mmCIF file of C-alpha atoms in Angstrom:
data_model
loop_
_atom_site.group_PDB
_atom_site.id
_atom_site.type_symbol
_atom_site.label_atom_id
_atom_site.label_comp_id
_atom_site.label_asym_id
_atom_site.label_seq_id
_atom_site.Cartn_x
_atom_site.Cartn_y
_atom_site.Cartn_z
ATOM 1 C CA MET P 132 -6.476 -17.873 22.941
ATOM 2 C CA PHE P 133 -4.630 -20.153 19.407
ATOM 3 C CA SER P 134 -6.067 -18.630 15.786
ATOM 4 C CA GLY P 135 -5.163 -19.797 12.284
ATOM 5 C CA ALA P 136 -5.712 -20.830 8.939
ATOM 6 C CA GLN P 137 -4.077 -23.320 6.533
ATOM 7 C CA VAL P 138 -4.567 -21.242 3.221
ATOM 8 C CA SER P 139 -3.679 -22.760 -0.264
ATOM 9 C CA LEU P 140 -3.403 -20.860 -3.860
ATOM 10 C CA TYR P 141 -4.101 -22.595 -6.688
ATOM 11 C CA PRO P 142 -3.845 -20.540 -10.049
ATOM 12 C CA MET P 143 -5.410 -22.063 -12.859
ATOM 13 C CA SER P 144 -2.320 -21.083 -14.832
ATOM 14 C CA GLY P 145 0.724 -22.465 -16.872
ATOM 15 C CA ASN P 146 2.516 -19.477 -15.151
ATOM 16 C CA PHE P 147 1.037 -20.901 -11.816
ATOM 17 C CA VAL P 148 4.829 -21.016 -10.136
ATOM 18 C CA GLY P 149 5.093 -17.783 -10.750
ATOM 19 C CA ILE P 150 1.842 -16.352 -9.345
ATOM 20 C CA ILE P 151 2.120 -18.509 -6.366
ATOM 21 C CA LEU P 152 5.501 -16.856 -5.765
ATOM 22 C CA ASP P 153 5.392 -12.953 -6.767
ATOM 23 C CA ALA P 154 1.762 -13.600 -4.833
ATOM 24 C CA VAL P 155 2.907 -14.611 -1.256
ATOM 25 C CA LYS P 156 5.101 -11.755 -0.903
ATOM 26 C CA ALA P 157 2.361 -10.106 0.071
ATOM 27 C CA LEU P 158 2.391 -11.577 2.703
ATOM 28 C CA ASP P 159 5.838 -10.215 3.945
ATOM 29 C CA PRO P 160 4.046 -7.348 5.844
ATOM 30 C CA TYR P 161 2.428 -9.347 7.519
ATOM 31 C CA ARG P 162 5.590 -11.477 8.964
ATOM 32 C CA ASP P 163 6.479 -9.931 11.984
ATOM 33 C CA ARG P 164 2.622 -10.007 13.057
ATOM 34 C CA LEU P 165 2.460 -13.624 12.176
ATOM 35 C CA ARG P 166 3.648 -16.582 12.414
ATOM 36 C CA ILE P 167 3.754 -18.241 8.692
ATOM 37 C CA GLU P 168 5.156 -21.845 8.297
ATOM 38 C CA THR P 169 5.007 -23.215 4.112
ATOM 39 C CA ASP P 170 5.049 -26.536 2.887
ATOM 40 C CA ASP P 171 4.234 -28.522 -0.449
ATOM 41 C CA ILE P 172 0.384 -28.445 0.084
ATOM 42 C CA SER P 173 -0.065 -25.062 3.300
ATOM 43 C CA THR P 174 0.356 -22.654 4.247
ATOM 44 C CA LEU P 175 -0.288 -22.245 7.677
ATOM 45 C CA LEU P 176 -0.292 -18.534 9.544
ATOM 46 C CA VAL P 177 -1.218 -18.315 12.739
ATOM 47 C CA GLY P 178 -2.004 -14.473 14.499
ATOM 48 C CA PRO P 179 -4.861 -12.430 15.334
ATOM 49 C CA PRO P 180 -8.230 -12.840 13.788
ATOM 50 C CA ASP P 181 -8.020 -9.475 11.728
ATOM 51 C CA ILE P 182 -4.585 -9.811 10.835
ATOM 52 C CA LEU P 183 -4.881 -13.436 9.336
ATOM 53 C CA PHE P 184 -8.046 -11.863 6.877
ATOM 54 C CA ALA P 185 -5.926 -8.909 5.710
ATOM 55 C CA ALA P 186 -3.252 -11.126 4.883
ATOM 56 C CA MET P 187 -5.382 -14.418 2.974
ATOM 57 C CA HIS P 188 -7.516 -11.058 1.573
ATOM 58 C CA ASP P 189 -3.609 -9.789 -0.365
ATOM 59 C CA LEU P 190 -2.417 -13.025 0.139
ATOM 60 C CA PHE P 191 -5.480 -13.881 -3.062
ATOM 61 C CA ALA P 192 -5.844 -10.337 -4.392
ATOM 62 C CA ALA P 193 -2.326 -10.740 -5.467
ATOM 63 C CA ALA P 194 -2.529 -13.473 -7.028
ATOM 64 C CA ALA P 195 -6.791 -12.327 -9.112
ATOM 65 C CA ARG P 196 -4.342 -9.245 -10.013
ATOM 66 C CA THR P 197 -3.088 -11.103 -12.543
ATOM 67 C CA GLY P 198 -6.304 -11.270 -15.034
ATOM 68 C CA GLU P 199 -5.963 -15.721 -14.004
ATOM 69 C CA HIS P 200 -8.606 -17.363 -13.062
ATOM 70 C CA CYS P 201 -7.075 -18.133 -9.028
ATOM 71 C CA VAL P 202 -8.710 -20.063 -6.143
ATOM 72 C CA LEU P 203 -7.638 -19.353 -2.432
ATOM 73 C CA SER P 204 -8.870 -22.583 -0.247
ATOM 74 C CA ALA P 205 -8.238 -22.369 3.578
ATOM 75 C CA ALA P 206 -9.175 -23.818 6.947
ATOM 76 C CA VAL P 207 -9.623 -21.594 9.569
ATOM 77 C CA SER P 208 -10.118 -21.858 13.315
ATOM 78 C CA ARG P 209 -9.846 -20.287 17.112
ATOM 79 C CA GLY P 210 -10.908 -22.072 20.311
ATOM 80 C CA CYS P 211 -9.380 -25.331 19.268
ATOM 81 C CA PRO P 212 -9.045 -27.099 22.596
ATOM 82 C CA GLY P 213 -5.597 -28.872 20.512
ATOM 83 C CA GLU P 214 -4.364 -25.773 19.946
ATOM 84 C CA PRO P 215 -1.651 -24.521 22.478
ATOM 85 C CA ASP P 216 -2.242 -20.859 23.491
ATOM 86 C CA ASP P 217 -0.192 -18.545 21.473
ATOM 87 C CA ALA P 218 1.175 -14.841 21.694
ATOM 88 C CA ILE P 219 1.307 -13.820 18.723
ATOM 89 C CA CYS P 220 -1.913 -14.374 18.408
ATOM 90 C CA GLY P 221 -3.132 -11.853 21.503
ATOM 91 C CA VAL P 222 -6.289 -10.298 22.509
ATOM 92 C CA ASN P 223 -8.819 -9.423 20.160
ATOM 93 C CA PRO P 224 -11.040 -6.663 21.619
ATOM 94 C CA ALA P 225 -14.079 -8.904 19.489
ATOM 95 C CA LEU P 226 -13.568 -12.322 20.582
ATOM 96 C CA GLY P 227 -13.173 -10.702 24.615
ATOM 97 C CA GLN P 228 -16.922 -9.079 25.084
ATOM 98 C CA ALA P 229 -20.323 -11.591 24.908
ATOM 99 C CA GLU P 230 -22.420 -8.709 23.823
ATOM 100 C CA PRO P 231 -26.368 -9.716 22.384
ATOM 101 C CA LEU P 232 -26.161 -11.065 18.997
ATOM 102 C CA ALA P 233 -28.160 -7.963 17.998
ATOM 103 C CA ASP P 234 -25.153 -6.022 18.593
ATOM 104 C CA ARG P 235 -22.995 -7.836 17.097
ATOM 105 C CA ILE P 236 -24.724 -8.035 13.736
ATOM 106 C CA THR P 237 -24.881 -4.521 13.721
ATOM 107 C CA ALA P 238 -21.385 -4.072 14.652
ATOM 108 C CA GLY P 239 -21.014 -6.899 11.942
ATOM 109 C CA LEU P 240 -22.129 -5.257 9.185
ATOM 110 C CA ALA P 241 -20.729 -1.020 9.864
ATOM 111 C CA ALA P 242 -17.405 -3.187 9.725
ATOM 112 C CA VAL P 243 -18.281 -5.030 6.135
ATOM 113 C CA GLU P 244 -19.596 -1.110 4.467
ATOM 114 C CA THR P 245 -17.421 0.357 5.660
ATOM 115 C CA THR P 246 -14.471 -1.561 3.885
ATOM 116 C CA ALA P 247 -12.632 0.250 1.350
ATOM 117 C CA GLU P 248 -12.668 -1.515 -2.223
ATOM 118 C CA THR P 249 -10.245 -2.980 -4.346
ATOM 119 C CA GLY P 250 -12.249 -3.414 -7.915
ATOM 120 C CA GLN P 251 -11.340 -7.346 -7.582
ATOM 121 C CA PRO P 252 -15.137 -9.419 -8.296
ATOM 122 C CA THR P 253 -15.009 -12.104 -6.657
ATOM 123 C CA ALA P 254 -17.097 -14.903 -5.116
ATOM 124 C CA ALA P 255 -16.253 -17.298 -2.282
ATOM 125 C CA GLN P 256 -18.270 -19.822 -0.273
ATOM 126 C CA PHE P 257 -17.580 -21.062 3.308
ATOM 127 C CA SER P 258 -19.120 -23.043 6.106
ATOM 128 C CA LEU P 259 -19.304 -21.661 9.833
ATOM 129 C CA TYR P 260 -19.056 -24.719 12.484
ATOM 130 C CA VAL P 261 -19.295 -23.024 15.476
ATOM 131 C CA MET P 262 -18.441 -26.147 18.119
ATOM 132 C CA GLY P 263 -19.104 -27.578 21.580
ATOM 133 C CA THR P 264 -22.092 -24.954 22.248
ATOM 134 C CA GLY P 265 -25.990 -25.605 22.929
ATOM 135 C CA THR P 266 -26.682 -21.934 21.961
ATOM 136 C CA HIS P 267 -24.993 -23.106 18.310
ATOM 137 C CA MET P 268 -27.739 -23.183 15.979
ATOM 138 C CA ASP P 269 -28.916 -19.185 17.379
ATOM 139 C CA GLU P 270 -25.074 -18.094 16.560
ATOM 140 C CA ILE P 271 -25.254 -19.565 13.243
ATOM 141 C CA TYR P 272 -29.128 -18.133 12.734
ATOM 142 C CA GLY P 273 -27.315 -15.186 13.859
ATOM 143 C CA CYS P 274 -24.285 -15.642 11.475
ATOM 144 C CA ILE P 275 -27.381 -15.980 8.802
ATOM 145 C CA ASP P 276 -28.756 -13.145 9.613
ATOM 146 C CA PHE P 277 -25.840 -11.194 9.421
ATOM 147 C CA LEU P 278 -24.957 -12.386 5.530
ATOM 148 C CA LYS P 279 -28.439 -11.320 3.946
ATOM 149 C CA ARG P 280 -27.889 -7.751 5.195
ATOM 150 C CA SER P 281 -24.254 -7.511 4.693
ATOM 151 C CA GLY P 282 -24.344 -6.456 1.021
ATOM 152 C CA THR P 283 -22.246 -10.156 -0.460
ATOM 153 C CA PHE P 284 -24.521 -12.866 -0.012
ATOM 154 C CA ASP P 285 -25.307 -14.173 -2.967
ATOM 155 C CA ARG P 286 -27.628 -16.878 -1.998
ATOM 156 C CA ALA P 287 -27.891 -20.164 0.520
ATOM 157 C CA LYS P 288 -26.471 -23.498 -0.877
ATOM 158 C CA ASN P 289 -26.297 -27.183 0.394
ATOM 159 C CA PHE P 290 -23.992 -27.216 3.496
ATOM 160 C CA CYS P 291 -22.657 -23.519 2.649
ATOM 161 C CA THR P 292 -22.981 -19.664 1.370
ATOM 162 C CA ARG P 293 -22.191 -18.135 -0.856
ATOM 163 C CA LEU P 294 -21.124 -14.264 -1.314
ATOM 164 C CA SER P 295 -20.031 -12.226 -4.321
ATOM 165 C CA GLY P 296 -19.011 -8.647 -4.837
ATOM 166 C CA ASP P 297 -15.903 -6.685 -4.214
ATOM 167 C CA ALA P 298 -12.656 -8.949 -3.127
ATOM 168 C CA GLY P 299 -12.296 -6.449 0.353
ATOM 169 C CA ALA P 300 -15.936 -6.361 1.084
ATOM 170 C CA VAL P 301 -15.697 -10.195 0.683
ATOM 171 C CA PHE P 302 -12.970 -10.894 2.603
ATOM 172 C CA ALA P 303 -14.791 -8.656 5.425
ATOM 173 C CA THR P 304 -18.102 -10.355 5.756
ATOM 174 C CA ILE P 305 -16.392 -13.679 6.412
ATOM 175 C CA ARG P 306 -13.434 -11.854 8.417
ATOM 176 C CA GLU P 307 -16.205 -10.945 10.821
ATOM 177 C CA ALA P 308 -18.949 -13.962 10.609
ATOM 178 C CA PHE P 309 -15.783 -15.648 11.859
ATOM 179 C CA TYR P 310 -15.375 -13.278 15.025
ATOM 180 C CA ARG P 311 -18.581 -12.297 16.126
ATOM 181 C CA PHE P 312 -20.340 -15.022 16.009
ATOM 182 C CA GLY P 313 -19.395 -18.537 18.805
ATOM 183 C CA ASP P 314 -18.775 -18.435 22.190
ATOM 184 C CA PRO P 315 -16.184 -16.019 22.523
ATOM 185 C CA GLU P 316 -14.122 -18.071 24.261
ATOM 186 C CA GLY P 317 -15.230 -21.514 22.026
ATOM 187 C CA HIS P 318 -13.977 -23.654 19.081
ATOM 188 C CA VAL P 319 -15.471 -21.621 15.818
ATOM 189 C CA THR P 320 -14.215 -23.033 12.220
ATOM 190 C CA LEU P 321 -14.794 -22.236 8.983
ATOM 191 C CA ASP P 322 -14.143 -23.630 5.298
ATOM 192 C CA ILE P 323 -13.404 -20.946 2.513
ATOM 193 C CA THR P 324 -13.166 -20.978 -1.036
ATOM 194 C CA VAL P 325 -12.797 -17.922 -2.521
ATOM 195 C CA SER P 326 -12.859 -17.516 -6.490
ATOM 196 C CA ALA P 327 -11.949 -14.574 -8.919
ATOM 197 C CA ASN P 328 -11.590 -14.503 -12.733
ATOM 198 C CA SER P 329 -13.425 -17.869 -13.575
ATOM 199 C CA PRO P 330 -14.735 -18.668 -16.874
ATOM 200 C CA THR P 331 -17.484 -20.302 -15.290
ATOM 201 C CA LYS P 332 -18.459 -17.498 -13.510
ATOM 202 C CA ALA P 333 -22.581 -18.671 -12.601
#
């Protein structure tokens, strides 16, 4: 199954070039486990979901550690019928199991709870899209239940859900939402915006 993300990083700083170039170095440990392609708009990351989210977290955290207001925007997708299978994506056990919804929620909560803290306060909003299945609303409501119990749930907003908390837990919550909900062989996408050090924090 193909899984990947188009990621853009936006530091709100006069030193945005230096911040981006330094933050991109955080992707170096992942270069043997992800396909990484960069152009002037975004960086494509292709690989297993757990590695994708670890890389996005490290990229964002490296920029946020500067203390400058930083935003990461990403479109994440798995199982897109228009993309060929890619061996680098491997087989994710979480995607290969048709577990009952309640069990997937429990497993997702446990994964978030055991995530190490980074010390970086973070806010995020994201939308989950479950494609091509008649039970998509069951999956979305299950995801909402998971989010409300995750410890990172902030509030529902129009068209998206807002999360807040430590960056580690926030990225873990989004990761679990991505691969615990939706048909294991189906097309699932996320639209993500993550922010740190905002001068207008709500």
